[in-house]
Short mmCIF file of C-alpha atoms in Angstrom, two decimals:
data_model
loop_
_atom_site.label_atom_id
_atom_site.label_comp_id
_atom_site.label_asym_id
_atom_site.label_seq_id
_atom_site.Cartn_x
_atom_site.Cartn_y
_atom_site.Cartn_z
CA MET A 267 124.07 69.58 158.80
CA THR A 268 125.14 69.40 155.18
CA ILE A 269 122.31 68.59 152.65
CA LYS A 270 123.57 65.99 150.15
CA VAL A 271 121.90 66.13 146.70
CA ALA A 272 121.98 63.60 143.82
CA VAL A 273 120.90 64.11 140.24
CA ALA A 274 119.81 61.08 138.26
CA GLY A 275 119.79 61.71 134.54
CA ALA A 276 122.51 64.36 135.03
CA SER A 277 123.73 64.00 131.44
CA GLY A 278 120.52 65.41 129.95
CA TYR A 279 119.34 68.97 129.54
CA ALA A 280 117.13 68.98 132.61
CA GLY A 281 119.74 67.44 134.79
CA GLY A 282 122.36 69.88 133.50
CA GLU A 283 120.02 72.80 134.27
CA ILE A 284 119.49 71.62 137.81
CA LEU A 285 123.24 71.39 138.27
CA ARG A 286 123.80 74.90 136.92
CA LEU A 287 121.36 76.31 139.43
CA LEU A 288 122.60 74.29 142.36
CA LEU A 289 126.17 75.55 141.67
CA GLY A 290 124.91 79.10 142.24
CA HIS A 291 122.68 78.13 145.24
CA PRO A 292 123.59 80.06 148.44
CA SER A 293 123.53 76.73 150.43
CA TYR A 294 126.10 75.25 148.03
CA LEU A 295 128.24 78.40 148.19
CA SER A 296 128.13 78.30 152.00
CA GLY A 297 128.98 74.58 152.19
CA ASP A 298 125.53 73.64 153.59
CA LEU A 299 124.58 71.76 150.38
CA GLU A 300 126.78 69.13 148.71
CA ILE A 301 126.37 67.77 145.17
CA GLY A 302 126.63 64.04 145.47
CA ALA A 303 126.07 61.31 142.94
CA LEU A 304 125.62 62.30 139.32
CA THR A 305 124.11 59.31 137.36
CA ALA A 306 123.19 58.42 133.86
CA GLY A 307 122.24 55.52 131.57
CA SER A 308 124.33 55.06 128.56
CA SER A 309 126.65 57.85 129.62
CA ALA A 310 127.64 56.10 132.82
CA GLY A 311 131.46 56.08 133.13
CA THR A 312 131.86 59.32 131.09
CA PRO A 313 133.57 62.35 132.66
CA LEU A 314 130.95 65.09 133.17
CA THR A 315 133.20 67.57 131.53
CA ASP A 316 132.93 65.68 128.23
CA LEU A 317 129.19 66.21 128.36
CA MET A 318 128.90 69.53 130.14
CA PRO A 319 132.04 71.70 129.82
CA HIS A 320 129.94 74.69 130.93
CA LEU A 321 130.05 73.33 134.50
CA PRO A 322 133.73 73.66 135.36
CA GLN A 323 133.18 73.26 139.12
CA LEU A 324 132.22 69.63 138.33
CA ALA A 325 134.93 68.92 135.78
CA ASP A 326 136.45 66.15 137.87
CA ARG A 327 133.21 64.21 138.29
CA VAL A 328 132.40 60.90 136.48
CA MET A 329 128.87 59.80 135.67
CA GLU A 330 127.74 56.76 137.66
CA ASP A 331 124.99 54.20 136.93
CA THR A 332 121.48 55.12 137.84
CA THR A 333 120.62 52.59 140.60
CA PRO A 334 118.75 52.93 143.96
CA GLU A 335 121.94 51.86 145.74
CA ILE A 336 123.98 54.67 144.38
CA LEU A 337 121.16 57.18 145.00
CA ALA A 338 120.41 56.02 148.54
CA GLY A 339 121.77 58.10 151.37
CA HIS A 340 121.10 61.48 149.81
CA ALA A 341 118.76 64.01 151.43
CA VAL A 342 117.41 65.03 148.02
CA VAL A 343 117.33 63.13 144.71
CA PHE A 344 116.33 64.80 141.46
CA LEU A 345 114.97 62.37 138.91
CA ALA A 346 115.60 63.80 135.35
CA LEU A 347 114.78 60.52 133.69
CA PRO A 348 112.58 59.56 130.71
CA HIS A 349 108.82 59.12 131.38
CA GLY A 350 108.03 55.76 133.01
CA HIS A 351 111.45 55.30 134.75
CA SER A 352 110.90 57.23 137.97
CA ALA A 353 108.48 55.01 139.84
CA ALA A 354 110.79 52.03 140.59
CA ILE A 355 113.60 54.23 141.86
CA GLY A 356 111.24 56.52 143.75
CA LYS A 357 109.79 53.58 145.66
CA ALA A 358 113.17 52.24 146.60
CA LEU A 359 114.39 55.54 148.11
CA GLU A 360 113.23 55.90 151.80
CA ASP A 361 113.96 58.89 153.92
CA THR A 362 114.78 60.95 150.85
CA ILE A 363 113.09 63.90 149.20
CA VAL A 364 112.42 62.68 145.62
CA ILE A 365 111.70 65.43 143.04
CA ASP A 366 110.59 63.88 139.71
CA CYS A 367 111.04 65.93 136.57
CA ALA A 368 109.21 63.37 134.38
CA ALA A 369 105.51 63.05 134.03
CA ASP A 370 105.05 59.85 136.08
CA PHE A 371 103.24 61.39 139.01
CA ARG A 372 101.70 64.56 137.61
CA LEU A 373 98.25 63.28 136.51
CA GLN A 374 95.53 62.42 139.01
CA GLU A 375 93.33 60.34 136.66
CA ALA A 376 94.64 56.91 135.94
CA GLY A 377 92.70 56.76 132.63
CA GLU A 378 94.32 59.91 131.36
CA TRP A 379 97.77 58.63 132.18
CA GLU A 380 97.09 55.28 130.44
CA HIS A 381 95.56 57.06 127.36
CA TYR A 382 98.48 59.37 126.86
CA TYR A 383 101.48 57.32 128.14
CA GLY A 384 100.34 53.73 127.54
CA SER A 385 101.42 52.25 130.82
CA GLU A 386 100.02 51.65 134.24
CA HIS A 387 99.41 54.74 136.36
CA GLN A 388 101.82 54.78 139.41
CA GLY A 389 100.00 57.44 141.50
CA THR A 390 100.06 61.15 142.08
CA TRP A 391 102.50 63.31 144.04
CA PRO A 392 102.18 66.95 145.18
CA TYR A 393 102.32 69.05 142.04
CA GLY A 394 105.16 71.58 141.72
CA ILE A 395 103.64 74.87 140.53
CA PRO A 396 103.79 76.88 143.90
CA GLU A 397 101.90 79.80 142.31
CA MET A 398 98.72 77.69 142.01
CA PRO A 399 96.34 78.20 144.92
CA GLY A 400 97.08 75.69 147.74
CA HIS A 401 100.14 74.11 146.14
CA ARG A 402 102.82 76.05 148.00
CA GLU A 403 101.43 74.56 151.24
CA GLN A 404 101.36 71.12 149.77
CA LEU A 405 105.01 71.43 148.74
CA GLN A 406 106.41 72.74 152.06
CA GLY A 407 107.97 69.71 153.75
CA ALA A 408 106.94 67.31 151.02
CA THR A 409 109.08 64.20 150.43
CA ARG A 410 107.68 63.36 146.99
CA ILE A 411 107.19 66.07 144.37
CA ALA A 412 106.10 66.01 140.69
CA VAL A 413 107.69 68.76 138.71
CA PRO A 414 105.22 70.14 136.09
CA GLY A 415 105.66 69.92 132.29
CA CYS A 416 107.12 72.93 130.61
CA PHE A 417 104.11 73.67 128.39
CA PRO A 418 101.66 73.39 131.32
CA THR A 419 103.79 75.74 133.31
CA GLY A 420 103.53 78.57 130.72
CA ALA A 421 99.87 77.85 129.89
CA THR A 422 98.71 77.47 133.45
CA LEU A 423 100.38 80.64 134.72
CA ALA A 424 98.99 82.58 131.69
CA ALA A 425 95.42 81.35 132.14
CA LEU A 426 95.08 80.76 135.93
CA PRO A 427 93.82 84.21 137.05
CA ALA A 428 91.27 84.52 134.12
CA VAL A 429 89.85 81.14 134.77
CA ALA A 430 89.78 81.54 138.59
CA ALA A 431 88.11 84.90 138.44
CA GLY A 432 85.57 83.85 135.81
CA LEU A 433 86.77 86.38 133.28
CA VAL A 434 86.35 83.83 130.51
CA VAL A 435 84.36 80.80 129.43
CA PRO A 436 86.97 78.08 130.21
CA ASP A 437 87.20 77.04 126.49
CA LEU A 438 90.79 77.75 125.73
CA ALA A 439 92.71 77.63 122.47
CA ILE A 440 96.40 77.40 123.37
CA VAL A 441 99.35 77.75 121.00
CA SER A 442 102.84 77.31 122.34
CA ILE A 443 106.01 77.86 120.38
CA THR A 444 109.03 76.04 121.76
CA GLY A 445 112.73 75.65 121.39
CA VAL A 446 114.28 72.25 120.52
CA SER A 447 115.71 71.58 123.92
CA GLY A 448 112.21 70.65 125.07
CA ALA A 449 112.55 67.37 123.19
CA GLY A 450 115.54 66.41 125.30
CA LYS A 451 119.11 65.42 124.40
CA LYS A 452 118.49 62.13 122.68
CA ALA A 453 119.46 61.84 119.03
CA SER A 454 116.66 62.42 116.63
CA VAL A 455 116.57 63.20 112.88
CA GLY A 456 113.70 65.67 113.43
CA MET A 457 115.85 67.72 115.83
CA LEU A 458 118.92 68.03 113.54
CA GLY A 459 119.94 71.58 112.74
CA SER A 460 119.29 71.05 109.02
CA GLU A 461 115.74 69.99 109.86
CA VAL A 462 114.81 72.80 112.24
CA MET A 463 116.75 75.88 111.17
CA GLY A 464 114.66 78.34 109.22
CA SER A 465 111.47 76.30 109.73
CA LEU A 466 108.44 76.14 112.02
CA LYS A 467 106.39 73.00 112.55
CA ALA A 468 103.18 72.05 114.46
CA TYR A 469 103.40 68.63 116.04
CA ASN A 470 101.24 66.32 118.20
CA THR A 471 98.22 68.45 117.15
CA ALA A 472 94.44 68.02 117.73
CA GLY A 473 94.57 66.78 121.30
CA LYS A 474 97.46 64.34 120.89
CA HIS A 475 100.07 66.16 123.09
CA ARG A 476 100.63 64.50 126.44
CA HIS A 477 100.59 67.89 128.23
CA THR A 478 96.93 68.55 127.34
CA PRO A 479 95.35 66.68 130.27
CA GLU A 480 97.87 68.33 132.64
CA VAL A 481 96.68 71.88 131.61
CA ILE A 482 93.07 70.78 131.96
CA GLN A 483 93.75 69.28 135.42
CA ASN A 484 95.46 72.43 136.67
CA LEU A 485 92.77 74.89 135.52
CA SER A 486 89.99 72.57 136.71
CA GLU A 487 91.18 73.14 140.25
CA VAL A 488 90.10 76.82 140.17
CA THR A 489 86.67 76.55 138.45
CA ASP A 490 83.46 74.60 138.77
CA GLY A 491 82.92 74.76 135.05
CA GLU A 492 84.12 72.16 132.56
CA VAL A 493 87.57 73.07 131.13
CA SER A 494 88.15 72.48 127.42
CA VAL A 495 91.61 72.87 125.88
CA SER A 496 92.74 72.78 122.27
CA PHE A 497 96.53 72.67 122.43
CA THR A 498 98.88 73.18 119.46
CA PRO A 499 102.68 73.10 120.08
CA ILE A 500 104.95 74.57 117.42
CA LEU A 501 108.67 73.71 117.11
CA ALA A 502 110.86 76.71 116.39
CA PRO A 503 114.64 76.98 115.72
CA LEU A 504 115.58 78.09 119.26
CA PRO A 505 117.68 76.27 121.86
CA ARG A 506 115.48 77.50 124.72
CA GLY A 507 112.21 79.21 125.42
CA ILE A 508 108.40 78.82 125.24
CA LEU A 509 106.07 81.57 124.05
CA THR A 510 102.46 80.74 124.79
CA THR A 511 99.29 82.54 123.52
CA ILE A 512 95.81 81.67 124.72
CA THR A 513 92.41 82.95 123.61
CA ALA A 514 89.16 82.22 125.44
CA PRO A 515 85.68 83.70 125.06
CA LEU A 516 85.23 86.79 127.22
CA LYS A 517 82.49 87.01 129.78
CA GLN A 518 80.15 89.95 129.45
CA GLY A 519 81.32 93.09 131.24
CA VAL A 520 84.95 92.26 131.51
CA THR A 521 86.99 95.32 130.42
CA GLN A 522 90.71 95.75 129.92
CA ASP A 523 91.02 97.51 133.28
CA VAL A 524 89.20 94.68 135.09
CA ALA A 525 91.29 92.00 133.41
CA TYR A 526 94.61 93.71 134.03
CA GLU A 527 93.79 94.47 137.69
CA THR A 528 92.69 90.85 138.21
CA TYR A 529 96.18 89.67 137.00
CA ARG A 530 98.01 92.29 139.04
CA ALA A 531 96.25 91.32 142.21
CA PHE A 532 96.62 87.53 141.57
CA TYR A 533 100.39 87.70 141.13
CA ALA A 534 101.22 90.61 143.31
CA ASP A 535 103.12 88.58 145.80
CA GLU A 536 104.69 86.04 143.43
CA THR A 537 108.47 86.50 142.95
CA PHE A 538 108.69 84.47 139.68
CA VAL A 539 105.59 85.74 137.75
CA HIS A 540 105.91 89.24 136.28
CA LEU A 541 102.93 90.93 134.74
CA LEU A 542 104.31 93.26 132.08
CA PRO A 543 103.21 96.88 131.67
CA THR A 544 100.22 97.41 129.42
CA GLY A 545 101.40 97.38 125.75
CA GLN A 546 104.51 95.32 126.39
CA GLN A 547 104.56 91.72 125.14
CA PRO A 548 106.47 88.76 126.67
CA GLN A 549 109.53 87.63 124.73
CA THR A 550 111.47 84.47 125.26
CA GLN A 551 114.77 86.44 125.20
CA ASN A 552 113.79 88.34 128.26
CA VAL A 553 113.41 85.26 130.40
CA LEU A 554 116.43 83.27 129.08
CA GLY A 555 118.23 81.46 131.90
CA SER A 556 115.75 82.89 134.51
CA ASN A 557 113.18 81.34 136.64
CA MET A 558 110.65 83.98 135.56
CA CYS A 559 107.34 83.70 133.69
CA HIS A 560 106.45 87.00 132.00
CA VAL A 561 102.70 87.45 131.42
CA GLN A 562 100.39 89.79 129.60
CA VAL A 563 96.60 89.99 129.39
CA GLU A 564 94.50 91.87 126.77
CA VAL A 565 90.90 92.16 125.97
CA ASP A 566 90.09 91.89 122.24
CA GLU A 567 86.66 93.63 122.19
CA ARG A 568 85.97 93.09 118.49
CA ALA A 569 86.61 89.34 118.66
CA GLY A 570 85.07 88.95 122.11
CA VAL A 571 88.05 87.09 123.54
CA LEU A 572 90.66 87.52 126.19
CA LEU A 573 94.19 87.15 124.85
CA LEU A 574 96.75 85.73 127.34
CA THR A 575 100.46 85.59 126.59
CA SER A 576 103.39 84.18 128.57
CA ALA A 577 107.12 83.48 128.07
CA ILE A 578 109.31 81.07 130.02
CA ASP A 579 112.65 79.41 129.72
CA ASN A 580 111.56 75.76 129.30
CA LEU A 581 114.75 74.49 130.98
CA THR A 582 114.55 76.86 133.95
CA LYS A 583 111.07 77.77 135.18
CA GLY A 584 109.85 75.03 132.83
CA THR A 585 111.99 72.22 134.44
CA GLY A 586 115.25 72.73 136.38
CA GLY A 587 114.27 76.00 138.04
CA ALA A 588 110.92 74.56 139.09
CA ALA A 589 112.69 71.53 140.59
CA VAL A 590 115.03 73.70 142.64
CA GLN A 591 112.14 75.98 143.70
CA CYS A 592 110.33 72.81 144.94
CA MET A 593 113.46 71.58 146.69
CA ASN A 594 113.67 74.93 148.57
CA LEU A 595 110.02 74.57 149.71
CA ALA A 596 110.53 70.96 150.71
CA LEU A 597 113.54 71.86 152.78
CA GLY A 598 112.00 74.90 154.36
CA ILE A 599 114.50 77.37 153.02
CA ASP A 600 113.98 80.54 151.09
CA GLU A 601 111.89 79.58 148.08
CA ALA A 602 113.79 81.89 145.76
CA ALA A 603 117.24 80.73 146.78
CA GLY A 604 119.59 80.05 143.80
CA LEU A 605 116.97 81.01 141.29
CA PRO A 606 117.68 84.09 139.06
CA GLN A 607 115.12 86.66 138.16
CA ALA A 608 117.35 88.46 135.71
CA ALA A 609 117.71 86.93 132.30
CA VAL A 610 120.77 86.87 130.03
CA ALA A 611 120.68 89.66 127.53
CA PRO A 612 121.34 90.28 124.72
#
């Protein structure tokens, strides 16, 4: 039976990344997966090739309106829509696996959603970081999935083993440097080349960024202690990539060997998390276009902190790759299918 897949919001960066990965998926290449409706908002009626000439296999396709009627009848629907637009469409799609790349169903606490997003909380769906304890089992066979945010993906995978094993006091200072594609494809003066080239800028600082409660929620699952997060995102003149550094107070008796072995054991069986050799640091260029998260852990004895570093491609492991990874789990096929480990270099 052929699996028919639709992408709502296919004209954006996340939608385009999902399509790029689906075109290389073994089920697509074998004919077992079909790419169905490609929908958009203001771009409806536009040939896809005008928007995404890097996808020649779909050059003859035209963007359709994003409506439940057009999306109905597909086995899987990816929602790559702005925050707050997924709930109505998701509720209208029955007998369909709906994978939401927005934030609508990530948070468990209604108060946190309302504080950061300013609208009514619509509920919580299984959360799509399979590497978190218990989440792979929740995603297997799921029909509703919330894809994580890009910042929380890099930060969670960097901090998770340390918090779970009690290597640190869970009082984390997180700094993430991101490329401009994380802001989406919409026109914005602040994203113009003349505004970002040759410049770095912190934004949504001092607890204002919407991904802060998501990181806290994730790490709170693996500790009984209260998790505190100070998160500072920094915009850099890069198309893709997130480099995250985290410092947290070190528990007594934790040595470099203990910390490194904790991370090695935690991620030993994870295809898409790579603990780098001691002395080697994650770099965004080494995960470009891949579904990988590169991680490093170091004890700073003089400062009394644990330093955690990760690198991801925000459009792949941070969004589109995570969505396809979740689709694979929901469909019961190889979790790694269609997802590259090798990056593009140089």
